[in-house]
Amino acid sequence: MLQFAPLLAMSTAGLALGSANTIYQLPPLVLLYPACLYLLGLQAESGVIAFRRGLLAGTVAFSACLYWIAVPFAEQTAMPWYLAISGPVGVSFLLGIYSAVFSWCCYKLLRNAAPLYVGISTFFLWGTLELARGTLFSGFPWASLAAAFSDWPAYVQPVSVLGAEGYSALLAALACYITAALITSSVKHSVAALMSLALLFTSSYYSWIQPADADANIKIAMVQGNIDQGAKWNKRYMRGTVDRYITLSKQVLDHPVDLVIWPETSMPFYLQSSREYLPLIRSLAIASKAPYLIGTPGYATGTGGRKFDIFNRAYLIDSEGLMLSWYDKVHLVPFGEYVPFYIPFAEDLLQGTGTFEPGTKHDPISVGNLAMGVLICYEATFTELVQDRVERGANLLVNISNDAWFGKTAAPEQHLDMTILRAVEQGRYLARATNTGITAIIDPKGNITTKGKSFRADVVFGSVGTRTGFTFYHRFFSLIRALIIAGAIAVLAYSIYTNKKKEI
């Protein structure tokens, strides 16, 4: 078998080049990552060594994917790069713990297991760890195996049945099953594993070519302002920002639409009380004869001893200029929108915005026949948030974001890949409006039907449809997750039982 160094290199290359990046992407390469973690566990001399090697492999691989976390630290706070790099390394270390646990489990539970049992066990183990990764410590489900295939929508259709975590688990299980079959030189299991992988992709392709069963008859316009992050919160540029969005939106007067969307914090001030700018935007909505969904900070009477609570908000201004309803971001970004504990550069990271409070309203924003499940920024990476929006009646998903923080890195593409999974999981159209890109419309099959160019001020026109039906995954969301966790517990229990039996 391969030694540690080659396995470390292969696992890193698999996750980094299988996921979206700025060099070259080939999604199937991502299967190398769980296969290498499995081999690291098998070859370890002890459980501690398996854990350490898995931790190192996970930290290095995720660092290669998440290097872009250093960009806002270095460019927005003038922090030296040698310090800024601690951001992605620290996050990757935490994510690497899940990889370490997987390698440890492979050492403890699967060293002498038959290939088929390896496949079944790793499905439940990987799935449970993915669920934990998306939940614990605020959750960060970035760079999953399923997301790597988002660029090939024909091969992500299983997420409408299993969800992203379940599909990632299935991909990991097949990768480990194939590896175990090759190690044991089992022709029978090698053929079975490869046929299973081929059947999975074939069935996904067949599902992909079926009609989406939703007419894209609602015209929308998504305004991409392309405002530089360094100038965004500077009051001297505020009027220019408003003028740019208004000027771009006037294209709607010649191309009538049913909805206009401005991205996250596109208006970098408290729009709700702006005597100067709110009337301008109301007049624009009236002239456009269309409602506007606008990202902006908002505030309300304070709680917990605070004078005011500040929110990352999306306001709806209807075609008559009335500010009808809003949505406040529920899942905030640690160190980006709130600070869990004191760090010296926190105020620079939160320049111009203050520390946000999480919202409490979850219901869709409704106008006409639209019930929009709004997701602000990286909320679109969390399966359970989108599940909740659809459960509450959303027939269209809307993601507004500002990825300008990360410049020309892999982050915007990786963010889009996870957003694609949410559309397929719930069988909904998803409109994604961003400040600098990637602005896009995604259909219920994960196809990008409309896509704007990044780092260009523009208006992206397109069409969406509404759907009220539910996918298999939506209907059995809780049961699927419970079964994955129960399966992992069963694998652990069976291992304990067999070990005790051997001792007797």
XYZ file of C-alpha atoms in Angstrom:
504
model
C 0.000 0.000 0.000
C 0.986 3.642 -0.427
C 3.023 5.383 2.236
C 1.869 8.379 4.265
C 3.412 11.131 2.108
C 1.809 9.983 -1.195
C -1.546 9.533 0.551
C -1.291 13.035 2.015
C -0.563 14.466 -1.431
C -3.367 12.481 -3.081
C -5.947 13.441 -0.462
C -5.039 17.117 -0.803
C -5.104 17.022 -4.596
C -8.381 15.110 -4.554
C -10.262 17.604 -2.389
C -8.623 20.723 -3.857
C -8.860 19.799 -7.551
C -12.146 17.951 -7.205
C -13.719 21.059 -5.658
C -14.074 24.396 -7.456
C -10.745 26.207 -7.724
C -8.952 28.705 -9.953
C -6.557 26.171 -11.532
C -8.368 23.077 -12.809
C -11.353 21.095 -11.599
C -12.278 17.469 -12.216
C -15.087 16.500 -9.782
C -14.430 12.707 -9.640
C -11.005 13.434 -8.136
C -12.781 14.304 -4.895
C -13.334 10.565 -4.339
C -9.618 10.278 -3.582
C -10.141 12.180 -0.341
C -12.264 9.625 1.586
C -10.322 6.757 0.005
C -7.018 8.159 1.288
C -8.433 8.807 4.770
C -9.591 5.183 4.816
C -6.100 3.980 3.855
C -4.475 6.240 6.457
C -6.617 4.533 9.075
C -5.828 1.035 7.857
C -2.067 1.597 7.770
C -1.752 3.260 11.170
C 0.018 1.407 13.969
C -2.451 2.685 16.557
C -5.650 4.669 16.923
C -3.697 7.740 18.017
C -1.534 7.623 14.888
C -4.624 7.145 12.701
C -6.206 10.193 14.308
C -3.079 12.324 13.907
C -2.594 11.384 10.267
C -6.251 11.989 9.481
C -6.043 15.349 11.226
C -2.990 16.394 9.229
C -4.506 15.204 5.954
C -7.751 17.033 6.669
C -6.015 20.248 7.737
C -3.808 20.347 4.647
C -6.602 19.419 2.214
C -9.097 21.934 3.591
C -6.408 24.632 3.734
C -5.854 24.122 0.012
C -9.598 24.628 -0.558
C -10.220 27.419 1.925
C -7.110 29.565 1.428
C -9.434 32.436 0.473
C -10.436 32.955 4.110
C -7.148 34.839 4.473
C -8.135 37.432 1.852
C -10.495 39.611 3.957
C -8.097 39.473 6.900
C -5.181 40.670 4.788
C -6.902 43.091 2.420
C -9.560 44.604 4.658
C -7.549 44.893 7.864
C -4.026 45.315 6.452
C -3.008 42.297 8.512
C 0.311 40.751 7.382
C -0.214 37.677 5.222
C 1.778 35.479 7.569
C -0.853 36.248 10.233
C -3.842 36.247 7.876
C -3.056 32.705 6.803
C -3.855 31.580 10.351
C -7.539 32.085 9.439
C -7.853 29.297 6.845
C -5.407 27.071 8.728
C -7.395 27.437 11.947
C -10.716 26.689 10.267
C -9.155 23.797 8.358
C -7.745 22.368 11.587
C -11.256 22.267 13.058
C -12.620 20.636 9.905
C -9.679 18.254 9.944
C -10.901 16.863 13.257
C -13.819 15.242 11.425
C -11.375 13.669 8.965
C -9.291 12.497 11.914
C -12.308 10.825 13.514
C -13.077 9.072 10.232
C -9.524 7.688 9.940
C -9.643 6.646 13.589
C -12.922 4.797 12.975
C -11.398 3.049 9.964
C -8.511 1.870 12.158
C -10.713 0.756 15.050
C -13.670 -0.676 13.157
C -12.696 -1.638 9.623
C -9.125 -3.026 9.542
C -10.223 -6.607 8.934
C -13.672 -5.910 7.527
C -14.974 -7.322 4.256
C -15.236 -4.803 1.377
C -19.030 -4.687 1.412
C -19.098 -4.034 5.147
C -16.532 -1.269 4.634
C -18.839 0.370 2.114
C -21.907 0.132 4.334
C -20.090 1.311 7.450
C -18.368 4.276 5.823
C -21.707 5.470 4.456
C -23.091 5.901 7.964
C -19.838 7.144 9.504
C -19.162 9.759 6.822
C -22.791 10.879 6.765
C -22.863 11.386 10.527
C -19.614 13.352 10.465
C -20.965 15.541 7.634
C -24.082 16.259 9.683
C -21.905 17.168 12.671
C -19.682 19.385 10.513
C -22.699 21.369 9.374
C -24.040 21.799 12.921
C -21.372 22.002 15.618
C -19.518 25.243 16.421
C -21.913 27.282 14.248
C -21.483 24.785 11.407
C -19.362 25.011 8.267
C -20.447 22.468 5.613
C -18.123 23.935 2.964
C -16.240 21.796 0.404
C -18.383 18.686 0.684
C -18.048 15.758 -1.724
C -21.507 16.456 -3.140
C -20.692 20.128 -3.817
C -17.730 19.077 -5.960
C -20.183 17.639 -8.502
C -22.391 20.753 -8.679
C -20.550 21.858 -11.807
C -21.897 18.645 -13.381
C -25.621 18.945 -12.478
C -26.406 15.668 -14.214
C -24.620 13.939 -11.355
C -26.051 15.699 -8.309
C -29.666 14.577 -8.631
C -29.379 12.077 -5.724
C -29.395 15.040 -3.317
C -33.148 15.378 -4.011
C -33.448 11.955 -2.342
C -30.587 11.788 0.171
C -29.654 15.444 0.698
C -26.106 16.753 0.348
C -24.882 14.926 3.462
C -26.415 11.640 2.348
C -25.030 11.936 -1.172
C -21.576 12.822 0.163
C -21.817 9.762 2.397
C -22.750 7.569 -0.561
C -19.833 8.885 -2.623
C -17.453 8.291 0.287
C -18.847 4.795 0.812
C -18.353 3.838 -2.835
C -14.821 5.275 -2.824
C -13.939 3.225 0.260
C -15.727 0.137 -1.090
C -13.692 0.289 -4.297
C -10.494 0.794 -2.297
C -11.238 -2.127 0.019
C -12.015 -4.363 -2.951
C -8.706 -3.477 -4.617
C -6.763 -4.087 -1.396
C -8.247 -7.565 -1.006
C -7.856 -8.260 -4.748
C -11.515 -9.236 -4.847
C -12.646 -9.251 -8.471
C -16.254 -9.784 -7.395
C -16.339 -6.780 -5.108
C -14.285 -4.616 -7.480
C -16.795 -5.209 -10.258
C -19.738 -4.709 -7.880
C -18.301 -1.444 -6.557
C -17.579 -0.012 -10.001
C -20.990 -1.083 -11.257
C -22.623 0.568 -8.241
C -20.825 3.826 -9.006
C -21.817 3.598 -12.668
C -25.430 2.847 -11.722
C -25.481 5.822 -9.343
C -24.309 8.241 -12.025
C -26.565 6.686 -14.690
C -29.669 6.996 -12.532
C -28.697 10.571 -11.669
C -28.342 11.411 -15.347
C -31.722 9.843 -16.126
C -33.358 11.934 -13.380
C -31.602 15.051 -14.667
C -33.043 14.756 -18.195
C -36.621 14.551 -16.885
C -38.662 17.795 -17.082
C -38.380 20.091 -14.068
C -42.182 20.489 -13.964
C -42.091 24.239 -13.372
C -42.750 26.901 -15.987
C -40.196 29.711 -15.861
C -42.785 32.414 -16.490
C -41.741 34.997 -13.875
C -39.323 37.606 -15.176
C -36.743 38.958 -12.753
C -33.800 41.351 -12.827
C -30.815 40.967 -10.509
C -28.670 44.080 -10.164
C -24.947 43.506 -9.681
C -23.425 46.785 -8.490
C -19.792 45.634 -8.361
C -18.981 47.970 -5.468
C -15.445 47.638 -4.139
C -15.451 46.226 -0.630
C -12.837 48.708 0.522
C -15.050 51.670 -0.405
C -18.417 50.154 0.388
C -18.792 51.489 3.928
C -17.076 54.811 3.267
C -19.678 57.593 3.546
C -17.974 59.543 0.755
C -18.935 56.815 -1.727
C -22.466 56.261 -0.427
C -24.203 58.537 -2.911
C -22.245 56.961 -5.750
C -23.362 53.512 -4.632
C -27.029 54.536 -4.600
C -26.721 56.253 -7.979
C -25.117 53.183 -9.521
C -27.898 50.848 -8.385
C -30.611 53.280 -9.453
C -28.993 53.867 -12.844
C -28.566 50.153 -13.491
C -32.130 49.423 -12.356
C -33.554 51.910 -14.844
C -32.915 49.261 -17.502
C -36.033 47.641 -16.067
C -38.093 50.517 -17.490
C -37.317 49.207 -20.996
C -37.454 45.535 -20.024
C -40.428 45.092 -17.649
C -40.028 42.403 -14.989
C -42.012 40.975 -12.091
C -39.264 41.350 -9.474
C -35.992 43.241 -9.022
C -33.345 41.977 -6.590
C -30.446 43.957 -5.134
C -27.744 41.987 -3.276
C -26.777 41.736 0.376
C -26.097 45.155 1.992
C -26.258 46.749 -1.459
C -27.471 49.841 0.399
C -24.741 50.275 3.074
C -26.858 52.397 5.409
C -30.146 52.151 7.292
C -32.543 52.365 4.391
C -35.596 52.237 6.645
C -34.893 55.713 8.027
C -33.012 57.379 5.171
C -34.759 60.645 4.294
C -32.399 61.192 1.392
C -32.304 57.821 -0.358
C -35.491 55.946 0.565
C -37.749 58.307 -1.450
C -35.513 57.799 -4.505
C -35.822 54.042 -4.274
C -39.566 54.192 -3.683
C -39.966 56.336 -6.788
C -37.863 53.830 -8.742
C -40.091 50.933 -7.669
C -43.210 52.873 -8.697
C -41.704 53.750 -12.077
C -40.573 50.150 -12.607
C -44.033 48.797 -11.680
C -42.223 45.974 -9.904
C -41.363 45.089 -6.307
C -37.753 45.412 -5.156
C -36.003 43.055 -2.728
C -33.091 45.042 -1.305
C -30.247 44.021 0.995
C -29.457 46.628 3.661
C -28.671 46.861 7.372
C -31.739 47.298 9.566
C -32.394 48.114 13.191
C -35.038 47.720 15.850
C -35.496 48.605 19.509
C -32.715 46.961 21.448
C -32.894 43.921 23.658
C -30.524 42.668 26.329
C -29.645 46.168 27.496
C -28.779 47.450 24.020
C -30.262 50.696 22.703
C -30.666 49.181 19.216
C -30.403 45.746 17.657
C -28.785 45.766 14.211
C -29.674 43.187 11.564
C -28.431 42.042 8.168
C -31.742 42.612 6.418
C -33.591 42.171 3.126
C -36.456 44.638 2.614
C -39.313 44.274 0.163
C -40.543 47.510 -1.398
C -43.632 46.853 -3.519
C -44.567 48.398 -6.873
C -46.393 51.181 -5.039
C -43.287 52.140 -3.082
C -44.448 50.661 0.206
C -41.955 48.905 2.487
C -44.112 45.877 3.224
C -41.969 43.248 4.893
C -38.436 42.101 5.527
C -36.236 39.204 6.481
C -33.366 39.383 8.990
C -30.468 37.002 8.591
C -30.752 34.169 11.089
C -27.416 32.361 10.812
C -24.627 34.901 11.236
C -20.972 34.497 10.248
C -18.585 34.283 13.240
C -15.942 37.034 13.077
C -17.721 38.493 10.060
C -21.073 39.570 11.521
C -20.570 38.919 15.196
C -17.602 38.198 17.432
C -17.874 35.119 19.698
C -14.971 36.402 21.801
C -12.618 39.363 21.739
C -10.007 39.721 18.992
C -8.090 42.956 18.314
C -9.050 43.307 14.624
C -12.793 42.623 15.035
C -13.798 46.249 14.538
C -11.920 46.376 11.231
C -13.636 43.250 9.967
C -17.009 44.716 10.884
C -16.224 48.184 9.568
C -19.291 50.321 9.004
C -21.790 47.709 10.077
C -21.413 47.065 13.772
C -22.176 43.667 15.252
C -25.366 42.096 13.916
C -27.998 40.251 15.890
C -29.657 37.108 14.502
C -33.163 37.547 13.117
C -36.210 35.756 14.441
C -38.516 35.845 11.396
C -38.361 32.727 9.223
C -41.472 33.070 7.062
C -41.176 33.699 3.317
C -41.535 37.226 1.967
C -44.702 37.241 -0.135
C -45.752 39.486 -2.989
C -48.321 38.490 -5.590
C -47.978 34.759 -6.229
C -44.389 34.722 -4.987
C -43.449 33.343 -1.582
C -39.716 33.941 -1.420
C -37.570 31.937 0.942
C -34.751 34.417 1.489
C -31.219 33.296 2.321
C -28.564 35.908 3.008
C -24.967 35.109 2.087
C -23.718 31.763 3.365
C -27.125 30.782 4.779
C -27.486 29.069 1.404
C -24.880 26.510 2.488
C -27.094 25.148 5.288
C -29.534 22.433 4.297
C -31.755 22.819 7.349
C -32.310 26.562 6.766
C -33.541 25.982 3.222
C -35.639 23.039 4.404
C -37.292 25.395 6.880
C -38.021 28.046 4.235
C -39.768 25.519 1.986
C -41.603 23.961 4.922
C -43.002 27.419 5.670
C -44.353 27.756 2.147
C -41.567 29.174 -0.030
C -42.207 28.494 -3.715
C -39.056 30.343 -4.813
C -35.645 30.560 -3.149
C -33.664 33.817 -3.225
C -30.042 34.119 -2.152
C -28.554 37.607 -1.835
C -24.852 37.770 -1.123
C -21.711 39.889 -1.160
C -18.672 37.800 -2.029
C -16.530 40.878 -2.746
C -14.673 40.077 0.490
C -12.875 37.217 -1.244
C -11.764 38.840 -4.498
C -10.826 36.684 -7.467
C -10.478 33.445 -5.535
C -12.308 30.122 -5.603
C -14.743 31.224 -2.865
C -17.541 32.616 -5.114
C -17.566 29.456 -7.256
C -17.529 27.188 -4.193
C -20.361 29.236 -2.672
C -22.377 28.870 -5.883
C -21.774 25.105 -5.927
C -23.363 24.688 -2.512
C -26.253 26.937 -3.481
C -26.925 24.640 -6.444
C -27.342 21.732 -4.021
C -30.048 23.635 -2.131
C -32.090 24.094 -5.325
C -31.913 20.376 -6.122
C -32.576 19.246 -2.553
C -35.813 21.222 -2.400
C -36.816 21.129 -6.083
C -37.071 24.916 -6.290
C -35.863 27.635 -8.603
C -33.210 29.731 -6.907
C -32.331 33.315 -7.831
C -28.909 34.435 -6.634
C -28.066 38.150 -6.662
C -24.560 39.200 -5.641
C -22.509 42.384 -5.502
C -19.582 41.210 -7.621
C -20.710 37.787 -8.818
C -21.574 35.060 -9.282
C -25.130 36.265 -10.035
C -27.220 33.417 -11.435
C -30.540 31.620 -11.749
C -30.581 27.920 -10.883
C -33.451 25.635 -11.891
C -34.790 22.737 -9.756
C -32.414 20.322 -11.528
C -29.339 22.341 -10.644
C -28.852 23.830 -14.106
C -27.630 27.422 -14.260
C -30.092 28.925 -16.722
C -28.758 32.487 -16.457
C -25.340 33.638 -15.292
C -23.736 37.070 -15.081
C -20.089 37.959 -15.454
C -18.113 38.557 -12.282
C -16.626 41.919 -11.306
C -18.775 43.873 -13.710
C -21.594 46.294 -12.916
C -24.562 44.806 -14.724
C -28.204 43.795 -14.658
C -28.808 40.085 -15.121
C -32.230 39.356 -16.585
C -33.820 35.922 -16.448
C -36.901 33.880 -15.656
C -37.869 31.681 -12.732
C -40.816 29.488 -11.905
C -42.666 28.659 -8.713
C -43.157 25.165 -7.307
C -45.218 23.934 -4.386
C -44.460 20.200 -4.523
C -41.876 18.549 -2.284
C -38.906 16.338 -3.072
C -38.405 12.959 -1.435
C -35.662 14.482 0.671
C -37.875 17.298 1.900
C -40.644 14.889 2.903
C -38.335 12.559 4.822
C -35.703 15.073 5.913
C -35.706 14.173 9.619
C -36.041 10.427 9.029
C -33.111 10.310 6.601
C -30.858 12.137 9.032
C -31.990 9.977 11.927
C -31.307 6.780 9.971
C -27.792 7.939 9.075
C -26.981 8.640 12.722
C -28.642 5.410 13.859
C -26.580 3.496 11.300
C -23.355 4.970 12.672
C -24.372 4.020 16.203
C -25.134 0.494 14.989
C -21.695 0.219 13.379
C -20.032 1.270 16.642
C -22.216 -1.075 18.690
C -21.489 -4.017 16.393
C -17.759 -3.359 16.652
C -17.897 -3.276 20.455
C -19.933 -6.482 20.470
C -17.576 -8.390 18.172
C -14.481 -7.202 20.079
C -15.932 -8.395 23.365
C -16.850 -11.699 21.750
C -13.253 -12.162 20.596
C -11.975 -11.491 24.113
C -14.201 -14.261 25.431
